[in-house]
Amino acid sequence: MHATYLGANGWLLEFGTLRVLVDPWLSGTLEFPPGPWFFQGELSQPQPVPEALDLLLLTQGLADHTHPASLALLPRDLPVLASPTAAERARQLGFTQVQALAPGQVWQGGTAGDLCIRATAGAPVPQVENGYLIEHPSGSLYLEPHGYLPADLPAQNLNAVITPVVDLGLPLAGAFVRGRQVLPQLLERFSPRTVLASTAGGDVRFTGLLTKALWQQGSPTEAAADLPDGCRLIDPVVGERYAIATPA
């Protein structure tokens, strides 16, 4: 199993020969209403579109997860698995093989039907979006981009978790990314051998009124210091491909 970080929420996950693209922001600016004066993100440089993809996996319908300019670079016949709101965005962009998964639903696929993806309850932004529990003979992982872990998701040993490791928030509203808070729960629930820091990374420049009010608590260095023996934290570099340790 391998993981390549694409910045922000984006990943290329490889399970054997299966290649799964997650929440890509590859090119173009990122904006939230009411416009760039309020919030805008710019990549230092565009990322190449990964080749030979088997599946597009989307956690949320928000633009930083279902980025229109980036999805426009992908073939429209690429199978899409997504939260209900993200599935609707993908259909609007012309994707022809789109399946929505609500929390609790399971998709089975891959070349031999050996890739299992279970949707879990993710961040309420404001509707509840998705996290995913992914299992394959080559490895297993849990991913959720805002630091939410449903209480009813059973404990099991996983090879990796992909999660933010910092808290991000706004005055009065509190934390909307809760990576620092959720990490101890993820470690207890899944006993991962690898933690991949996500969501707050990549070479991105943010501007606008909203950015002036944002606060952050925690850091990858702080998170790494609190990991148990036998678990490593990867603060990933964009474009680097990481091998994920699996049991011998």
PDB file of C-alpha atoms in Angstrom:
ATOM      1  CA  MET A   1       0.000   0.000   0.000  1.00  0.00           C
ATOM      2  CA  HIS A   2       1.277   3.455  -0.950  1.00  0.00           C
ATOM      3  CA  ALA A   3       0.083   7.024  -0.427  1.00  0.00           C
ATOM      4  CA  THR A   4       1.126  10.149  -2.327  1.00  0.00           C
ATOM      5  CA  TYR A   5       0.165  13.531  -0.869  1.00  0.00           C
ATOM      6  CA  LEU A   6      -1.259  16.084  -3.296  1.00  0.00           C
ATOM      7  CA  GLY A   7      -1.631  18.938  -0.785  1.00  0.00           C
ATOM      8  CA  ALA A   8      -4.620  20.186   1.220  1.00  0.00           C
ATOM      9  CA  ASN A   9      -7.070  17.234   1.364  1.00  0.00           C
ATOM     10  CA  GLY A  10      -5.788  15.429  -1.732  1.00  0.00           C
ATOM     11  CA  TRP A  11      -4.214  11.964  -1.877  1.00  0.00           C
ATOM     12  CA  LEU A  12      -3.398   9.274  -4.389  1.00  0.00           C
ATOM     13  CA  LEU A  13      -3.837   5.913  -2.654  1.00  0.00           C
ATOM     14  CA  GLU A  14      -2.504   2.704  -4.179  1.00  0.00           C
ATOM     15  CA  PHE A  15      -3.818  -0.654  -3.011  1.00  0.00           C
ATOM     16  CA  GLY A  16      -1.751  -3.100  -4.989  1.00  0.00           C
ATOM     17  CA  THR A  17      -2.434  -2.048  -8.589  1.00  0.00           C
ATOM     18  CA  LEU A  18      -5.625  -0.117  -7.718  1.00  0.00           C
ATOM     19  CA  ARG A  19      -5.209   3.669  -7.830  1.00  0.00           C
ATOM     20  CA  VAL A  20      -7.706   5.794  -5.894  1.00  0.00           C
ATOM     21  CA  LEU A  21      -7.708   9.600  -6.101  1.00  0.00           C
ATOM     22  CA  VAL A  22      -9.101  11.363  -3.010  1.00  0.00           C
ATOM     23  CA  ASP A  23     -10.397  14.974  -2.825  1.00  0.00           C
ATOM     24  CA  PRO A  24      -7.996  16.447  -5.387  1.00  0.00           C
ATOM     25  CA  TRP A  25      -7.128  20.139  -5.673  1.00  0.00           C
ATOM     26  CA  LEU A  26      -4.642  20.049  -8.536  1.00  0.00           C
ATOM     27  CA  SER A  27      -4.963  23.356 -10.362  1.00  0.00           C
ATOM     28  CA  GLY A  28      -6.691  26.733 -10.141  1.00  0.00           C
ATOM     29  CA  THR A  29      -7.732  28.848  -7.184  1.00  0.00           C
ATOM     30  CA  LEU A  30      -9.975  27.816  -4.323  1.00  0.00           C
ATOM     31  CA  GLU A  31     -12.722  30.233  -3.299  1.00  0.00           C
ATOM     32  CA  PHE A  32     -15.603  30.254  -0.844  1.00  0.00           C
ATOM     33  CA  PRO A  33     -18.661  32.514  -1.087  1.00  0.00           C
ATOM     34  CA  PRO A  34     -19.141  35.412  -1.137  1.00  0.00           C
ATOM     35  CA  GLY A  35     -15.906  35.744  -3.109  1.00  0.00           C
ATOM     36  CA  PRO A  36     -12.087  35.951  -3.076  1.00  0.00           C
ATOM     37  CA  TRP A  37     -12.127  38.973  -0.764  1.00  0.00           C
ATOM     38  CA  PHE A  38     -13.545  36.636   1.894  1.00  0.00           C
ATOM     39  CA  PHE A  39     -11.409  33.533   1.258  1.00  0.00           C
ATOM     40  CA  GLN A  40      -9.104  32.416  -1.549  1.00  0.00           C
ATOM     41  CA  GLY A  41      -6.405  29.796  -1.796  1.00  0.00           C
ATOM     42  CA  GLU A  42      -3.696  29.614  -4.443  1.00  0.00           C
ATOM     43  CA  LEU A  43      -1.332  26.720  -5.129  1.00  0.00           C
ATOM     44  CA  SER A  44       2.343  27.595  -5.539  1.00  0.00           C
ATOM     45  CA  GLN A  45       2.294  25.376  -8.622  1.00  0.00           C
ATOM     46  CA  PRO A  46      -0.243  23.009 -10.195  1.00  0.00           C
ATOM     47  CA  GLN A  47       0.033  19.274  -9.627  1.00  0.00           C
ATOM     48  CA  PRO A  48       0.028  16.813 -12.536  1.00  0.00           C
ATOM     49  CA  VAL A  49      -3.102  14.735 -12.970  1.00  0.00           C
ATOM     50  CA  PRO A  50      -2.354  11.187 -11.775  1.00  0.00           C
ATOM     51  CA  GLU A  51      -2.528   8.616 -14.554  1.00  0.00           C
ATOM     52  CA  ALA A  52      -4.301   5.248 -14.787  1.00  0.00           C
ATOM     53  CA  LEU A  53      -6.865   6.010 -12.110  1.00  0.00           C
ATOM     54  CA  ASP A  54      -9.427   3.409 -11.079  1.00  0.00           C
ATOM     55  CA  LEU A  55     -11.627   5.435  -8.722  1.00  0.00           C
ATOM     56  CA  LEU A  56     -12.322   8.989  -7.580  1.00  0.00           C
ATOM     57  CA  LEU A  57     -13.247   9.113  -3.876  1.00  0.00           C
ATOM     58  CA  LEU A  58     -14.830  12.314  -2.517  1.00  0.00           C
ATOM     59  CA  THR A  59     -15.506  12.983   1.158  1.00  0.00           C
ATOM     60  CA  GLN A  60     -17.430  16.270   0.961  1.00  0.00           C
ATOM     61  CA  GLY A  61     -19.320  18.479  -1.459  1.00  0.00           C
ATOM     62  CA  LEU A  62     -17.422  21.630  -0.427  1.00  0.00           C
ATOM     63  CA  ALA A  63     -15.081  23.181  -2.974  1.00  0.00           C
ATOM     64  CA  ASP A  64     -11.890  22.225  -1.107  1.00  0.00           C
ATOM     65  CA  HIS A  65     -12.851  18.559  -1.512  1.00  0.00           C
ATOM     66  CA  THR A  66     -14.864  18.613  -4.749  1.00  0.00           C
ATOM     67  CA  HIS A  67     -12.817  21.255  -6.571  1.00  0.00           C
ATOM     68  CA  PRO A  68     -14.500  22.010  -9.915  1.00  0.00           C
ATOM     69  CA  ALA A  69     -11.395  23.108 -11.841  1.00  0.00           C
ATOM     70  CA  SER A  70      -9.486  20.012 -10.745  1.00  0.00           C
ATOM     71  CA  LEU A  71     -12.317  17.572 -11.408  1.00  0.00           C
ATOM     72  CA  ALA A  72     -12.644  19.084 -14.878  1.00  0.00           C
ATOM     73  CA  LEU A  73      -9.194  17.643 -15.653  1.00  0.00           C
ATOM     74  CA  LEU A  74     -10.344  14.060 -15.066  1.00  0.00           C
ATOM     75  CA  PRO A  75     -12.024  11.712 -17.556  1.00  0.00           C
ATOM     76  CA  ARG A  76     -15.799  11.843 -17.181  1.00  0.00           C
ATOM     77  CA  ASP A  77     -16.103   8.063 -17.283  1.00  0.00           C
ATOM     78  CA  LEU A  78     -13.900   7.653 -14.206  1.00  0.00           C
ATOM     79  CA  PRO A  79     -15.982   5.869 -11.527  1.00  0.00           C
ATOM     80  CA  VAL A  80     -16.844   8.175  -8.617  1.00  0.00           C
ATOM     81  CA  LEU A  81     -17.694   7.189  -5.064  1.00  0.00           C
ATOM     82  CA  ALA A  82     -18.810  10.128  -2.950  1.00  0.00           C
ATOM     83  CA  SER A  83     -20.877  11.564  -0.142  1.00  0.00           C
ATOM     84  CA  PRO A  84     -24.398  12.469  -1.336  1.00  0.00           C
ATOM     85  CA  THR A  85     -23.539  16.173  -1.702  1.00  0.00           C
ATOM     86  CA  ALA A  86     -20.264  15.431  -3.484  1.00  0.00           C
ATOM     87  CA  ALA A  87     -22.010  12.924  -5.753  1.00  0.00           C
ATOM     88  CA  GLU A  88     -24.436  15.624  -6.848  1.00  0.00           C
ATOM     89  CA  ARG A  89     -21.529  17.972  -7.643  1.00  0.00           C
ATOM     90  CA  ALA A  90     -19.812  15.247  -9.663  1.00  0.00           C
ATOM     91  CA  ARG A  91     -22.959  14.601 -11.708  1.00  0.00           C
ATOM     92  CA  GLN A  92     -23.296  18.324 -12.387  1.00  0.00           C
ATOM     93  CA  LEU A  93     -19.729  18.283 -13.735  1.00  0.00           C
ATOM     94  CA  GLY A  94     -20.613  15.509 -16.181  1.00  0.00           C
ATOM     95  CA  PHE A  95     -19.265  12.367 -14.519  1.00  0.00           C
ATOM     96  CA  THR A  96     -21.264   9.410 -15.755  1.00  0.00           C
ATOM     97  CA  GLN A  97     -20.466   6.672 -13.204  1.00  0.00           C
ATOM     98  CA  VAL A  98     -21.308   8.211  -9.845  1.00  0.00           C
ATOM     99  CA  GLN A  99     -22.411   6.337  -6.735  1.00  0.00           C
ATOM    100  CA  ALA A 100     -23.405   8.142  -3.555  1.00  0.00           C
ATOM    101  CA  LEU A 101     -22.608   6.497  -0.228  1.00  0.00           C
ATOM    102  CA  ALA A 102     -24.307   7.609   2.968  1.00  0.00           C
ATOM    103  CA  PRO A 103     -22.669   6.859   6.326  1.00  0.00           C
ATOM    104  CA  GLY A 104     -23.010   3.159   7.091  1.00  0.00           C
ATOM    105  CA  GLN A 105     -23.205   2.060   3.463  1.00  0.00           C
ATOM    106  CA  VAL A 106     -20.538  -0.172   1.926  1.00  0.00           C
ATOM    107  CA  TRP A 107     -19.105  -0.395  -1.589  1.00  0.00           C
ATOM    108  CA  GLN A 108     -17.248  -3.454  -2.828  1.00  0.00           C
ATOM    109  CA  GLY A 109     -15.185  -3.270  -6.007  1.00  0.00           C
ATOM    110  CA  GLY A 110     -11.734  -3.348  -7.519  1.00  0.00           C
ATOM    111  CA  THR A 111     -10.273  -5.713 -10.077  1.00  0.00           C
ATOM    112  CA  ALA A 112     -11.201  -8.797  -8.028  1.00  0.00           C
ATOM    113  CA  GLY A 113     -13.894  -7.271  -5.860  1.00  0.00           C
ATOM    114  CA  ASP A 114     -11.374  -7.112  -3.018  1.00  0.00           C
ATOM    115  CA  LEU A 115     -11.522  -3.355  -2.292  1.00  0.00           C
ATOM    116  CA  CYS A 116     -14.063  -2.573   0.439  1.00  0.00           C
ATOM    117  CA  ILE A 117     -14.979   1.036   1.249  1.00  0.00           C
ATOM    118  CA  ARG A 118     -17.333   1.798   4.126  1.00  0.00           C
ATOM    119  CA  ALA A 119     -18.675   5.337   4.465  1.00  0.00           C
ATOM    120  CA  THR A 120     -18.625   6.700   8.022  1.00  0.00           C
ATOM    121  CA  ALA A 121     -20.193   9.787   9.543  1.00  0.00           C
ATOM    122  CA  GLY A 122     -17.833  12.716   9.015  1.00  0.00           C
ATOM    123  CA  ALA A 123     -17.876  16.438   9.626  1.00  0.00           C
ATOM    124  CA  PRO A 124     -21.183  18.361   9.905  1.00  0.00           C
ATOM    125  CA  VAL A 125     -20.515  21.245   7.460  1.00  0.00           C
ATOM    126  CA  PRO A 126     -23.478  21.770   7.991  1.00  0.00           C
ATOM    127  CA  GLN A 127     -24.826  18.420   6.672  1.00  0.00           C
ATOM    128  CA  VAL A 128     -22.950  15.338   7.811  1.00  0.00           C
ATOM    129  CA  GLU A 129     -20.360  14.398   5.200  1.00  0.00           C
ATOM    130  CA  ASN A 130     -18.192  11.276   4.896  1.00  0.00           C
ATOM    131  CA  GLY A 131     -15.144   9.625   6.271  1.00  0.00           C
ATOM    132  CA  TYR A 132     -14.072   6.253   4.857  1.00  0.00           C
ATOM    133  CA  LEU A 133     -12.817   2.969   6.208  1.00  0.00           C
ATOM    134  CA  ILE A 134     -10.930   1.264   3.380  1.00  0.00           C
ATOM    135  CA  GLU A 135      -9.833  -2.383   3.413  1.00  0.00           C
ATOM    136  CA  HIS A 136      -7.853  -4.328   0.817  1.00  0.00           C
ATOM    137  CA  PRO A 137      -5.512  -7.339   0.976  1.00  0.00           C
ATOM    138  CA  SER A 138      -2.588  -4.924   0.601  1.00  0.00           C
ATOM    139  CA  GLY A 139      -3.602  -2.806   3.611  1.00  0.00           C
ATOM    140  CA  SER A 140      -6.286  -0.906   5.496  1.00  0.00           C
ATOM    141  CA  LEU A 141      -6.840   2.676   6.560  1.00  0.00           C
ATOM    142  CA  TYR A 142      -9.329   5.204   7.918  1.00  0.00           C
ATOM    143  CA  LEU A 143      -9.532   8.722   6.515  1.00  0.00           C
ATOM    144  CA  GLU A 144     -11.599  11.755   7.463  1.00  0.00           C
ATOM    145  CA  PRO A 145     -10.413  15.286   6.660  1.00  0.00           C
ATOM    146  CA  HIS A 146     -11.869  17.321   9.556  1.00  0.00           C
ATOM    147  CA  GLY A 147     -10.997  15.191  12.559  1.00  0.00           C
ATOM    148  CA  TYR A 148     -14.333  13.458  13.186  1.00  0.00           C
ATOM    149  CA  LEU A 149     -14.621   9.867  14.417  1.00  0.00           C
ATOM    150  CA  PRO A 150     -18.096   8.364  14.925  1.00  0.00           C
ATOM    151  CA  ALA A 151     -18.544   6.721  18.310  1.00  0.00           C
ATOM    152  CA  ASP A 152     -20.249   3.665  16.793  1.00  0.00           C
ATOM    153  CA  LEU A 153     -17.371   2.714  14.473  1.00  0.00           C
ATOM    154  CA  PRO A 154     -15.986  -0.536  15.953  1.00  0.00           C
ATOM    155  CA  ALA A 155     -12.387  -0.808  17.082  1.00  0.00           C
ATOM    156  CA  GLN A 156     -10.037  -2.735  14.797  1.00  0.00           C
ATOM    157  CA  ASN A 157      -6.378  -2.748  13.906  1.00  0.00           C
ATOM    158  CA  LEU A 158      -5.616  -0.692  10.804  1.00  0.00           C
ATOM    159  CA  ASN A 159      -2.357  -0.077   9.000  1.00  0.00           C
ATOM    160  CA  ALA A 160      -2.845   3.679   8.749  1.00  0.00           C
ATOM    161  CA  VAL A 161      -5.045   6.677   9.422  1.00  0.00           C
ATOM    162  CA  ILE A 162      -5.132   9.817   7.294  1.00  0.00           C
ATOM    163  CA  THR A 163      -6.169  12.704   9.497  1.00  0.00           C
ATOM    164  CA  PRO A 164      -5.413  16.302  10.380  1.00  0.00           C
ATOM    165  CA  VAL A 165      -3.209  16.516  13.476  1.00  0.00           C
ATOM    166  CA  VAL A 166      -3.903  20.190  14.279  1.00  0.00           C
ATOM    167  CA  ASP A 167      -7.047  22.055  15.300  1.00  0.00           C
ATOM    168  CA  LEU A 168      -8.203  24.940  13.103  1.00  0.00           C
ATOM    169  CA  GLY A 169     -10.975  27.262  14.167  1.00  0.00           C
ATOM    170  CA  LEU A 170     -12.615  30.654  14.276  1.00  0.00           C
ATOM    171  CA  PRO A 171     -13.482  32.896  17.218  1.00  0.00           C
ATOM    172  CA  LEU A 172     -16.924  32.098  18.682  1.00  0.00           C
ATOM    173  CA  ALA A 173     -17.457  29.230  16.192  1.00  0.00           C
ATOM    174  CA  GLY A 174     -14.721  27.054  17.710  1.00  0.00           C
ATOM    175  CA  ALA A 175     -12.741  24.344  15.922  1.00  0.00           C
ATOM    176  CA  PHE A 176     -14.015  23.141  12.540  1.00  0.00           C
ATOM    177  CA  VAL A 177     -10.941  20.941  12.028  1.00  0.00           C
ATOM    178  CA  ARG A 178     -10.301  18.845  15.133  1.00  0.00           C
ATOM    179  CA  GLY A 179      -7.207  16.845  14.314  1.00  0.00           C
ATOM    180  CA  ARG A 180      -5.390  17.502  17.584  1.00  0.00           C
ATOM    181  CA  GLN A 181      -8.468  16.500  19.561  1.00  0.00           C
ATOM    182  CA  VAL A 182      -9.266  13.343  17.597  1.00  0.00           C
ATOM    183  CA  LEU A 183      -5.761  11.855  17.272  1.00  0.00           C
ATOM    184  CA  PRO A 184      -5.739  10.123  20.706  1.00  0.00           C
ATOM    185  CA  GLN A 185      -9.113   8.536  19.875  1.00  0.00           C
ATOM    186  CA  LEU A 186      -7.842   7.306  16.498  1.00  0.00           C
ATOM    187  CA  LEU A 187      -4.762   5.776  18.118  1.00  0.00           C
ATOM    188  CA  GLU A 188      -6.859   3.984  20.733  1.00  0.00           C
ATOM    189  CA  ARG A 189      -9.526   2.791  18.281  1.00  0.00           C
ATOM    190  CA  PHE A 190      -7.331   1.616  15.396  1.00  0.00           C
ATOM    191  CA  SER A 191      -3.759   1.091  16.715  1.00  0.00           C
ATOM    192  CA  PRO A 192      -2.322   2.287  13.363  1.00  0.00           C
ATOM    193  CA  ARG A 193       1.321   1.754  12.486  1.00  0.00           C
ATOM    194  CA  THR A 194       1.298   4.956  10.408  1.00  0.00           C
ATOM    195  CA  VAL A 195      -0.412   8.337  10.842  1.00  0.00           C
ATOM    196  CA  LEU A 196      -0.444  10.514   7.715  1.00  0.00           C
ATOM    197  CA  ALA A 197      -1.006  14.194   8.509  1.00  0.00           C
ATOM    198  CA  SER A 198      -3.512  15.747   6.118  1.00  0.00           C
ATOM    199  CA  THR A 199      -5.744  18.770   5.422  1.00  0.00           C
ATOM    200  CA  ALA A 200      -3.468  21.569   6.660  1.00  0.00           C
ATOM    201  CA  GLY A 201      -0.419  20.765   4.506  1.00  0.00           C
ATOM    202  CA  GLY A 202       0.928  21.611   1.083  1.00  0.00           C
ATOM    203  CA  ASP A 203       2.420  24.752  -0.388  1.00  0.00           C
ATOM    204  CA  VAL A 204      -0.717  26.907  -0.488  1.00  0.00           C
ATOM    205  CA  ARG A 205      -1.159  30.644   0.014  1.00  0.00           C
ATOM    206  CA  PHE A 206      -4.435  31.749   1.593  1.00  0.00           C
ATOM    207  CA  THR A 207      -5.762  35.299   1.506  1.00  0.00           C
ATOM    208  CA  GLY A 208      -8.996  37.074   2.406  1.00  0.00           C
ATOM    209  CA  LEU A 209     -10.852  38.322   5.427  1.00  0.00           C
ATOM    210  CA  LEU A 210     -11.551  34.867   6.849  1.00  0.00           C
ATOM    211  CA  THR A 211      -7.865  33.957   7.077  1.00  0.00           C
ATOM    212  CA  LYS A 212      -7.204  36.856   9.483  1.00  0.00           C
ATOM    213  CA  ALA A 213      -9.491  35.277  12.082  1.00  0.00           C
ATOM    214  CA  LEU A 214      -8.295  31.669  11.788  1.00  0.00           C
ATOM    215  CA  TRP A 215      -6.435  30.104  14.700  1.00  0.00           C
ATOM    216  CA  GLN A 216      -4.418  26.903  14.918  1.00  0.00           C
ATOM    217  CA  GLN A 217      -3.526  24.686  17.864  1.00  0.00           C
ATOM    218  CA  GLY A 218      -0.989  21.897  17.709  1.00  0.00           C
ATOM    219  CA  SER A 219       1.622  20.886  15.154  1.00  0.00           C
ATOM    220  CA  PRO A 220       2.923  17.721  13.467  1.00  0.00           C
ATOM    221  CA  THR A 221       5.993  17.846  15.721  1.00  0.00           C
ATOM    222  CA  GLU A 222       3.800  17.899  18.817  1.00  0.00           C
ATOM    223  CA  ALA A 223       1.646  15.074  17.468  1.00  0.00           C
ATOM    224  CA  ALA A 224       4.671  12.902  16.663  1.00  0.00           C
ATOM    225  CA  ALA A 225       5.976  13.268  20.203  1.00  0.00           C
ATOM    226  CA  ASP A 226       2.789  11.745  21.614  1.00  0.00           C
ATOM    227  CA  LEU A 227       2.645   8.636  19.417  1.00  0.00           C
ATOM    228  CA  PRO A 228       3.029   5.216  21.028  1.00  0.00           C
ATOM    229  CA  ASP A 229       5.956   2.940  20.275  1.00  0.00           C
ATOM    230  CA  GLY A 230       5.640   1.234  16.903  1.00  0.00           C
ATOM    231  CA  CYS A 231       3.653   4.078  15.329  1.00  0.00           C
ATOM    232  CA  ARG A 232       5.171   6.730  13.089  1.00  0.00           C
ATOM    233  CA  LEU A 233       3.794  10.059  11.923  1.00  0.00           C
ATOM    234  CA  ILE A 234       4.412  11.224   8.361  1.00  0.00           C
ATOM    235  CA  ASP A 235       4.146  14.969   7.760  1.00  0.00           C
ATOM    236  CA  PRO A 236       4.026  14.473   4.006  1.00  0.00           C
ATOM    237  CA  VAL A 237       5.769  16.371   1.256  1.00  0.00           C
ATOM    238  CA  VAL A 238       3.604  17.086  -1.771  1.00  0.00           C
ATOM    239  CA  GLY A 239       4.351  14.671  -4.597  1.00  0.00           C
ATOM    240  CA  GLU A 240       6.296  12.164  -2.497  1.00  0.00           C
ATOM    241  CA  ARG A 241       5.123   8.546  -2.536  1.00  0.00           C
ATOM    242  CA  TYR A 242       5.127   6.821   0.849  1.00  0.00           C
ATOM    243  CA  ALA A 243       5.089   3.080   1.485  1.00  0.00           C
ATOM    244  CA  ILE A 244       2.668   2.187   4.291  1.00  0.00           C
ATOM    245  CA  ALA A 245       3.879  -0.531   6.623  1.00  0.00           C
ATOM    246  CA  THR A 246       1.706  -3.633   6.803  1.00  0.00           C
ATOM    247  CA  PRO A 247       2.064  -6.709   9.007  1.00  0.00           C
ATOM    248  CA  ALA A 248       4.642  -9.248   7.847  1.00  0.00           C
TER     249      ALA A 248
END
